[in-house]
mmCIF file of C-alpha atoms in Angstrom:
data_model
loop_
_atom_site.group_PDB
_atom_site.id
_atom_site.type_symbol
_atom_site.label_atom_id
_atom_site.label_comp_id
_atom_site.label_asym_id
_atom_site.label_seq_id
_atom_site.Cartn_x
_atom_site.Cartn_y
_atom_site.Cartn_z
ATOM 1 C CA UNK X 1 -92.269 143.960 32.234
ATOM 2 C CA UNK X 2 -91.473 146.573 34.488
ATOM 3 C CA UNK X 3 -87.913 147.823 34.840
ATOM 4 C CA UNK X 4 -85.831 145.381 37.087
ATOM 5 C CA UNK X 5 -82.425 145.697 38.671
ATOM 6 C CA UNK X 6 -80.068 143.062 38.729
ATOM 7 C CA UNK X 7 -76.622 142.669 40.653
ATOM 8 C CA UNK X 8 -74.184 139.913 41.391
ATOM 9 C CA UNK X 9 -73.666 139.036 44.943
ATOM 10 C CA UNK X 10 -71.251 136.983 46.674
ATOM 11 C CA UNK X 11 -72.981 134.700 49.864
ATOM 12 C CA UNK X 12 -70.886 133.247 52.621
ATOM 13 C CA UNK X 13 -71.530 129.771 53.191
ATOM 14 C CA UNK X 14 -70.186 127.341 55.679
ATOM 15 C CA UNK X 15 -68.280 126.074 52.821
ATOM 16 C CA UNK X 16 -66.976 128.788 50.835
ATOM 17 C CA UNK X 17 -68.426 131.688 48.958
ATOM 18 C CA UNK X 18 -71.531 131.095 46.434
ATOM 19 C CA UNK X 19 -71.677 133.700 43.929
ATOM 20 C CA UNK X 20 -75.493 134.378 43.027
ATOM 21 C CA UNK X 21 -77.677 136.711 40.540
ATOM 22 C CA UNK X 22 -80.089 138.964 42.616
ATOM 23 C CA UNK X 23 -83.089 140.780 40.805
ATOM 24 C CA UNK X 24 -85.836 142.994 42.421
ATOM 25 C CA UNK X 25 -88.057 145.324 40.778
ATOM 26 C CA UNK X 26 -86.364 148.778 40.138
ATOM 27 C CA UNK X 27 -87.710 151.512 42.608
ATOM 28 C CA UNK X 28 -89.610 150.879 45.962
ATOM 29 C CA UNK X 29 -89.372 147.994 48.166
ATOM 30 C CA UNK X 30 -88.743 145.808 49.970
ATOM 31 C CA UNK X 31 -90.552 142.870 48.430
ATOM 32 C CA UNK X 32 -91.230 139.173 49.077
ATOM 33 C CA UNK X 33 -88.640 136.917 48.594
ATOM 34 C CA UNK X 34 -87.986 134.099 46.412
ATOM 35 C CA UNK X 35 -84.899 131.697 45.895
ATOM 36 C CA UNK X 36 -84.572 130.253 42.383
ATOM 37 C CA UNK X 37 -82.520 127.158 42.097
ATOM 38 C CA UNK X 38 -80.875 126.526 38.973
ATOM 39 C CA UNK X 39 -80.902 123.214 36.387
ATOM 40 C CA UNK X 40 -77.912 121.310 35.984
ATOM 41 C CA UNK X 41 -76.619 123.812 33.142
ATOM 42 C CA UNK X 42 -76.274 126.378 35.918
ATOM 43 C CA UNK X 43 -76.340 130.004 36.821
ATOM 44 C CA UNK X 44 -76.461 131.740 33.174
ATOM 45 C CA UNK X 45 -78.008 134.375 31.014
ATOM 46 C CA UNK X 46 -81.385 132.044 30.572
ATOM 47 C CA UNK X 47 -81.768 132.309 34.323
ATOM 48 C CA UNK X 48 -81.079 135.527 34.932
ATOM 49 C CA UNK X 49 -83.657 136.258 32.275
ATOM 50 C CA UNK X 50 -85.998 134.412 34.274
ATOM 51 C CA UNK X 51 -85.351 135.854 37.577
ATOM 52 C CA UNK X 52 -85.722 139.071 35.979
ATOM 53 C CA UNK X 53 -89.377 138.261 34.744
ATOM 54 C CA UNK X 54 -90.110 137.118 38.315
ATOM 55 C CA UNK X 55 -88.647 140.065 39.852
ATOM 56 C CA UNK X 56 -90.816 142.314 37.486
ATOM 57 C CA UNK X 57 -93.651 140.618 39.317
ATOM 58 C CA UNK X 58 -93.006 142.526 42.740
ATOM 59 C CA UNK X 59 -90.375 140.006 43.900
ATOM 60 C CA UNK X 60 -86.783 139.869 45.126
ATOM 61 C CA UNK X 61 -85.201 136.748 43.272
ATOM 62 C CA UNK X 62 -81.719 135.186 44.371
ATOM 63 C CA UNK X 63 -80.363 132.553 41.926
ATOM 64 C CA UNK X 64 -77.342 130.823 43.760
ATOM 65 C CA UNK X 65 -74.720 128.991 41.807
ATOM 66 C CA UNK X 66 -75.277 125.732 43.578
ATOM 67 C CA UNK X 67 -71.650 124.496 41.896
ATOM 68 C CA UNK X 68 -69.892 127.318 43.770
ATOM 69 C CA UNK X 69 -67.343 124.755 45.232
ATOM 70 C CA UNK X 70 -66.104 124.194 41.539
ATOM 71 C CA UNK X 71 -65.556 127.701 40.502
ATOM 72 C CA UNK X 72 -67.823 130.647 39.919
ATOM 73 C CA UNK X 73 -70.354 130.574 37.274
ATOM 74 C CA UNK X 74 -70.199 129.869 34.246
ATOM 75 C CA UNK X 75 -68.701 126.388 35.913
ATOM 76 C CA UNK X 76 -68.524 125.013 32.266
ATOM 77 C CA UNK X 77 -68.523 126.823 29.149
ATOM 78 C CA UNK X 78 -71.974 126.419 27.269
ATOM 79 C CA UNK X 79 -72.860 127.059 24.111
ATOM 80 C CA UNK X 80 -75.522 129.998 23.648
ATOM 81 C CA UNK X 81 -78.058 127.026 22.496
ATOM 82 C CA UNK X 82 -77.649 123.797 24.467
ATOM 83 C CA UNK X 83 -78.830 120.692 22.848
ATOM 84 C CA UNK X 84 -77.842 117.776 24.901
ATOM 85 C CA UNK X 85 -78.197 115.275 21.746
ATOM 86 C CA UNK X 86 -75.363 117.044 19.819
ATOM 87 C CA UNK X 87 -73.190 118.068 22.992
ATOM 88 C CA UNK X 88 -72.818 114.708 24.979
ATOM 89 C CA UNK X 89 -69.767 115.913 26.486
ATOM 90 C CA UNK X 90 -71.646 118.598 28.483
ATOM 91 C CA UNK X 91 -73.308 115.872 30.700
ATOM 92 C CA UNK X 92 -69.967 113.946 30.956
ATOM 93 C CA UNK X 93 -68.374 117.116 32.653
ATOM 94 C CA UNK X 94 -71.607 117.883 34.512
ATOM 95 C CA UNK X 95 -72.041 114.525 35.808
ATOM 96 C CA UNK X 96 -69.294 114.455 38.409
ATOM 97 C CA UNK X 97 -70.393 117.733 39.572
ATOM 98 C CA UNK X 98 -73.782 116.829 40.210
ATOM 99 C CA UNK X 99 -72.682 113.465 41.924
ATOM 100 C CA UNK X 100 -70.616 115.594 44.415
ATOM 101 C CA UNK X 101 -73.524 117.624 45.653
ATOM 102 C CA UNK X 102 -74.780 115.723 48.487
ATOM 103 C CA UNK X 103 -78.170 116.478 50.520
ATOM 104 C CA UNK X 104 -76.156 117.908 53.847
ATOM 105 C CA UNK X 105 -74.028 120.146 51.649
ATOM 106 C CA UNK X 106 -76.985 121.691 49.445
ATOM 107 C CA UNK X 107 -79.286 121.939 52.732
ATOM 108 C CA UNK X 108 -76.019 123.821 54.506
ATOM 109 C CA UNK X 109 -75.925 125.803 51.487
ATOM 110 C CA UNK X 110 -79.751 126.512 51.804
ATOM 111 C CA UNK X 111 -79.698 127.876 55.283
ATOM 112 C CA UNK X 112 -76.852 130.273 53.994
ATOM 113 C CA UNK X 113 -79.312 131.606 51.464
ATOM 114 C CA UNK X 114 -82.012 131.980 53.568
ATOM 115 C CA UNK X 115 -80.196 133.836 56.070
ATOM 116 C CA UNK X 116 -78.584 136.077 53.350
ATOM 117 C CA UNK X 117 -82.128 136.853 52.061
ATOM 118 C CA UNK X 118 -83.383 137.725 55.725
ATOM 119 C CA UNK X 119 -80.724 140.196 56.034
ATOM 120 C CA UNK X 120 -81.130 141.740 52.531
ATOM 121 C CA UNK X 121 -82.581 145.263 52.668
ATOM 122 C CA UNK X 122 -84.840 144.463 49.461
ATOM 123 C CA UNK X 123 -86.424 142.036 50.987
ATOM 124 C CA UNK X 124 -89.866 141.829 53.015
ATOM 125 C CA UNK X 125 -89.794 139.813 56.191
ATOM 126 C CA UNK X 126 -91.353 136.667 56.467
ATOM 127 C CA UNK X 127 -90.896 132.997 54.880
ATOM 128 C CA UNK X 128 -90.049 132.804 51.342
ATOM 129 C CA UNK X 129 -91.065 131.486 48.350
ATOM 130 C CA UNK X 130 -88.705 128.871 46.580
ATOM 131 C CA UNK X 131 -88.848 127.453 42.980
ATOM 132 C CA UNK X 132 -86.529 125.053 41.150
ATOM 133 C CA UNK X 133 -86.037 123.507 37.683
ATOM 134 C CA UNK X 134 -84.399 119.894 36.916
ATOM 135 C CA UNK X 135 -82.362 119.134 39.870
ATOM 136 C CA UNK X 136 -83.141 122.408 41.120
ATOM 137 C CA UNK X 137 -86.815 121.110 41.689
ATOM 138 C CA UNK X 138 -85.125 118.644 44.265
ATOM 139 C CA UNK X 139 -83.297 121.314 45.884
ATOM 140 C CA UNK X 140 -86.898 123.252 46.294
ATOM 141 C CA UNK X 141 -88.831 120.422 47.761
ATOM 142 C CA UNK X 142 -85.727 119.459 50.201
ATOM 143 C CA UNK X 143 -85.216 123.110 51.109
ATOM 144 C CA UNK X 144 -89.359 123.079 52.015
ATOM 145 C CA UNK X 145 -88.909 119.908 54.295
ATOM 146 C CA UNK X 146 -85.440 121.242 55.824
ATOM 147 C CA UNK X 147 -86.608 124.529 56.915
ATOM 148 C CA UNK X 148 -90.044 124.366 57.192
ATOM 149 C CA UNK X 149 -90.607 127.409 59.173
ATOM 150 C CA UNK X 150 -88.667 129.482 56.597
ATOM 151 C CA UNK X 151 -90.650 128.612 53.199
ATOM 152 C CA UNK X 152 -93.990 129.340 52.401
ATOM 153 C CA UNK X 153 -94.172 128.131 49.044
ATOM 154 C CA UNK X 154 -92.077 125.557 46.807
ATOM 155 C CA UNK X 155 -92.620 124.939 43.165
ATOM 156 C CA UNK X 156 -90.556 122.439 40.675
ATOM 157 C CA UNK X 157 -90.820 121.973 37.039
ATOM 158 C CA UNK X 158 -89.288 119.028 35.418
ATOM 159 C CA UNK X 159 -87.834 117.690 38.360
ATOM 160 C CA UNK X 160 -85.573 114.662 38.449
ATOM 161 C CA UNK X 161 -85.633 111.993 41.007
ATOM 162 C CA UNK X 162 -88.114 113.731 43.391
ATOM 163 C CA UNK X 163 -89.352 110.385 45.015
ATOM 164 C CA UNK X 164 -87.022 107.327 44.119
ATOM 165 C CA UNK X 165 -86.465 104.404 46.191
ATOM 166 C CA UNK X 166 -83.015 106.128 47.204
ATOM 167 C CA UNK X 167 -82.608 106.486 51.205
ATOM 168 C CA UNK X 168 -82.448 110.228 50.914
ATOM 169 C CA UNK X 169 -84.775 110.402 48.253
ATOM 170 C CA UNK X 170 -86.363 114.420 48.668
ATOM 171 C CA UNK X 171 -89.920 113.385 49.160
ATOM 172 C CA UNK X 172 -89.087 111.784 52.401
ATOM 173 C CA UNK X 173 -89.155 114.782 54.222
ATOM 174 C CA UNK X 174 -93.043 115.404 53.273
ATOM 175 C CA UNK X 175 -94.547 115.343 56.825
ATOM 176 C CA UNK X 176 -92.381 118.180 57.711
ATOM 177 C CA UNK X 177 -93.296 120.337 55.195
ATOM 178 C CA UNK X 178 -95.519 123.397 55.951
ATOM 179 C CA UNK X 179 -95.328 125.163 52.492
ATOM 180 C CA UNK X 180 -98.003 124.844 49.876
ATOM 181 C CA UNK X 181 -96.450 123.190 46.971
ATOM 182 C CA UNK X 182 -96.786 122.989 42.964
ATOM 183 C CA UNK X 183 -95.061 120.612 40.506
ATOM 184 C CA UNK X 184 -95.299 121.167 36.936
ATOM 185 C CA UNK X 185 -94.003 117.337 35.318
ATOM 186 C CA UNK X 186 -92.967 116.659 31.729
ATOM 187 C CA UNK X 187 -94.628 113.442 30.392
ATOM 188 C CA UNK X 188 -91.828 112.867 28.371
ATOM 189 C CA UNK X 189 -89.386 112.646 31.015
ATOM 190 C CA UNK X 190 -87.174 109.544 32.020
ATOM 191 C CA UNK X 191 -85.902 111.497 35.011
ATOM 192 C CA UNK X 192 -89.357 111.756 36.539
ATOM 193 C CA UNK X 193 -91.252 108.009 35.521
ATOM 194 C CA UNK X 194 -94.895 107.987 36.450
ATOM 195 C CA UNK X 195 -94.303 105.523 39.360
ATOM 196 C CA UNK X 196 -92.252 108.387 40.927
ATOM 197 C CA UNK X 197 -95.045 111.097 40.323
ATOM 198 C CA UNK X 198 -97.464 108.500 42.076
ATOM 199 C CA UNK X 199 -95.245 108.029 44.849
ATOM 200 C CA UNK X 200 -94.656 111.688 45.309
ATOM 201 C CA UNK X 201 -98.529 112.563 45.095
ATOM 202 C CA UNK X 202 -99.415 109.807 47.684
ATOM 203 C CA UNK X 203 -96.684 110.777 50.070
ATOM 204 C CA UNK X 204 -97.705 114.272 50.061
ATOM 205 C CA UNK X 205 -101.525 113.673 50.300
ATOM 206 C CA UNK X 206 -100.810 111.403 53.275
ATOM 207 C CA UNK X 207 -98.761 114.107 55.099
ATOM 208 C CA UNK X 208 -101.608 116.437 54.531
ATOM 209 C CA UNK X 209 -99.439 119.027 52.613
ATOM 210 C CA UNK X 210 -101.439 121.475 50.371
ATOM 211 C CA UNK X 211 -100.088 120.660 46.911
ATOM 212 C CA UNK X 212 -100.908 120.509 43.206
ATOM 213 C CA UNK X 213 -99.242 118.217 41.110
ATOM 214 C CA UNK X 214 -99.763 118.539 37.279
ATOM 215 C CA UNK X 215 -98.302 116.692 34.134
ATOM 216 C CA UNK X 216 -97.837 118.690 31.085
ATOM 217 C CA UNK X 217 -98.602 116.489 28.047
ATOM 218 C CA UNK X 218 -95.893 116.528 25.191
ATOM 219 C CA UNK X 219 -93.285 118.247 27.372
ATOM 220 C CA UNK X 220 -89.913 117.207 27.861
ATOM 221 C CA UNK X 221 -87.240 117.566 30.568
ATOM 222 C CA UNK X 222 -86.069 121.096 30.675
ATOM 223 C CA UNK X 223 -89.468 122.684 28.807
ATOM 224 C CA UNK X 224 -89.171 125.904 30.565
ATOM 225 C CA UNK X 225 -85.278 126.368 29.445
ATOM 226 C CA UNK X 226 -85.457 128.733 26.497
ATOM 227 C CA UNK X 227 -81.924 128.265 25.416
ATOM 228 C CA UNK X 228 -82.229 124.301 25.095
ATOM 229 C CA UNK X 229 -83.779 121.980 22.742
ATOM 230 C CA UNK X 230 -86.224 120.803 25.111
ATOM 231 C CA UNK X 231 -87.854 124.233 25.328
ATOM 232 C CA UNK X 232 -91.849 124.534 24.864
ATOM 233 C CA UNK X 233 -92.996 127.565 24.804
ATOM 234 C CA UNK X 234 -96.603 126.931 25.594
ATOM 235 C CA UNK X 235 -95.684 124.654 28.727
ATOM 236 C CA UNK X 236 -93.185 127.308 29.581
ATOM 237 C CA UNK X 237 -96.236 129.788 29.573
ATOM 238 C CA UNK X 238 -98.252 127.498 31.601
ATOM 239 C CA UNK X 239 -95.535 127.269 34.248
ATOM 240 C CA UNK X 240 -95.153 130.847 34.366
ATOM 241 C CA UNK X 241 -98.985 131.367 35.202
ATOM 242 C CA UNK X 242 -98.999 128.543 37.770
ATOM 243 C CA UNK X 243 -95.639 129.947 39.735
ATOM 244 C CA UNK X 244 -96.972 133.181 39.516
ATOM 245 C CA UNK X 245 -100.392 132.151 41.060
ATOM 246 C CA UNK X 246 -98.822 130.331 43.638
ATOM 247 C CA UNK X 247 -96.436 133.037 44.909
ATOM 248 C CA UNK X 248 -99.218 135.739 44.750
ATOM 249 C CA UNK X 249 -101.146 133.664 47.174
ATOM 250 C CA UNK X 250 -98.586 132.697 49.656
ATOM 251 C CA UNK X 251 -96.344 135.416 49.548
#
C-alpha cells in the first residue's frame, strides 16, 4: 500500500459541524473523490484503515461522522473488537441515535459533504464515488438518487433495508439515479431479506440503472468490518476487488 496522509476535518452543515476523516495519497494530486459512509458502529480506527486502503489506490476519501448531532466520534465507547452477541447494550445505545437520523437530515448533510469535497484542493473536479456499509449502504443509494449529477458511482455492502415497504425507502429514488451501482449483499443477513434484494434489482432494472447486485454466499451482516465478529476475510477481499473495479471504470 502506498503512503497515505490522513487528517481530521470539520465540515459545516446546515445543522452544525460534522467531524470527518480525510485520507489521500501522500504526494501528488488532486485525486478523484470518494465519500465513504460509515456503518452503525461509527467513525473509528477500522473505518480509517479502510479509507487509507482506498486512498492508497489513488483517491481522496472523506469519512464523515454521520452521528455528529450527538457528538464527535466516537459517539459511544466501543471495544476494540465488537461482538454484538456479547454486547447487546451497544445496540440499545445506538438504536435511538440511528432512529433520529431522518432521510431529510442525511441528505442535507450529503449536500454539505459533496460541497466540501468540491472545494477540497486534493480533489479532482467532477462527479464523485460513494460507498457505504450497513446503514451507510442506504445512505450511498440515497445520495446517488438525491444528487444524480454529482455521483458517478455508488456501492453498498451488507446494506440494511435498501428496498423495504416504507414510504421513504431509498430504492424509490431509482428513477433519478445516473450513477453506476454495485451492491454486495450478505446471504446470512436479516437486515436485507431475499424479497428486498429482488425488489431492489427489479426497480433498478426497470429504471435502466447500470447496476450489479451480488450475493456473497455464507457472509453475514458486517462482513467487511475487521473489528467485528461478522468479519469474513474472503468476502471482504471480494468487496475490495469489486469496489476498486467500479471506481477505476467510473472515476
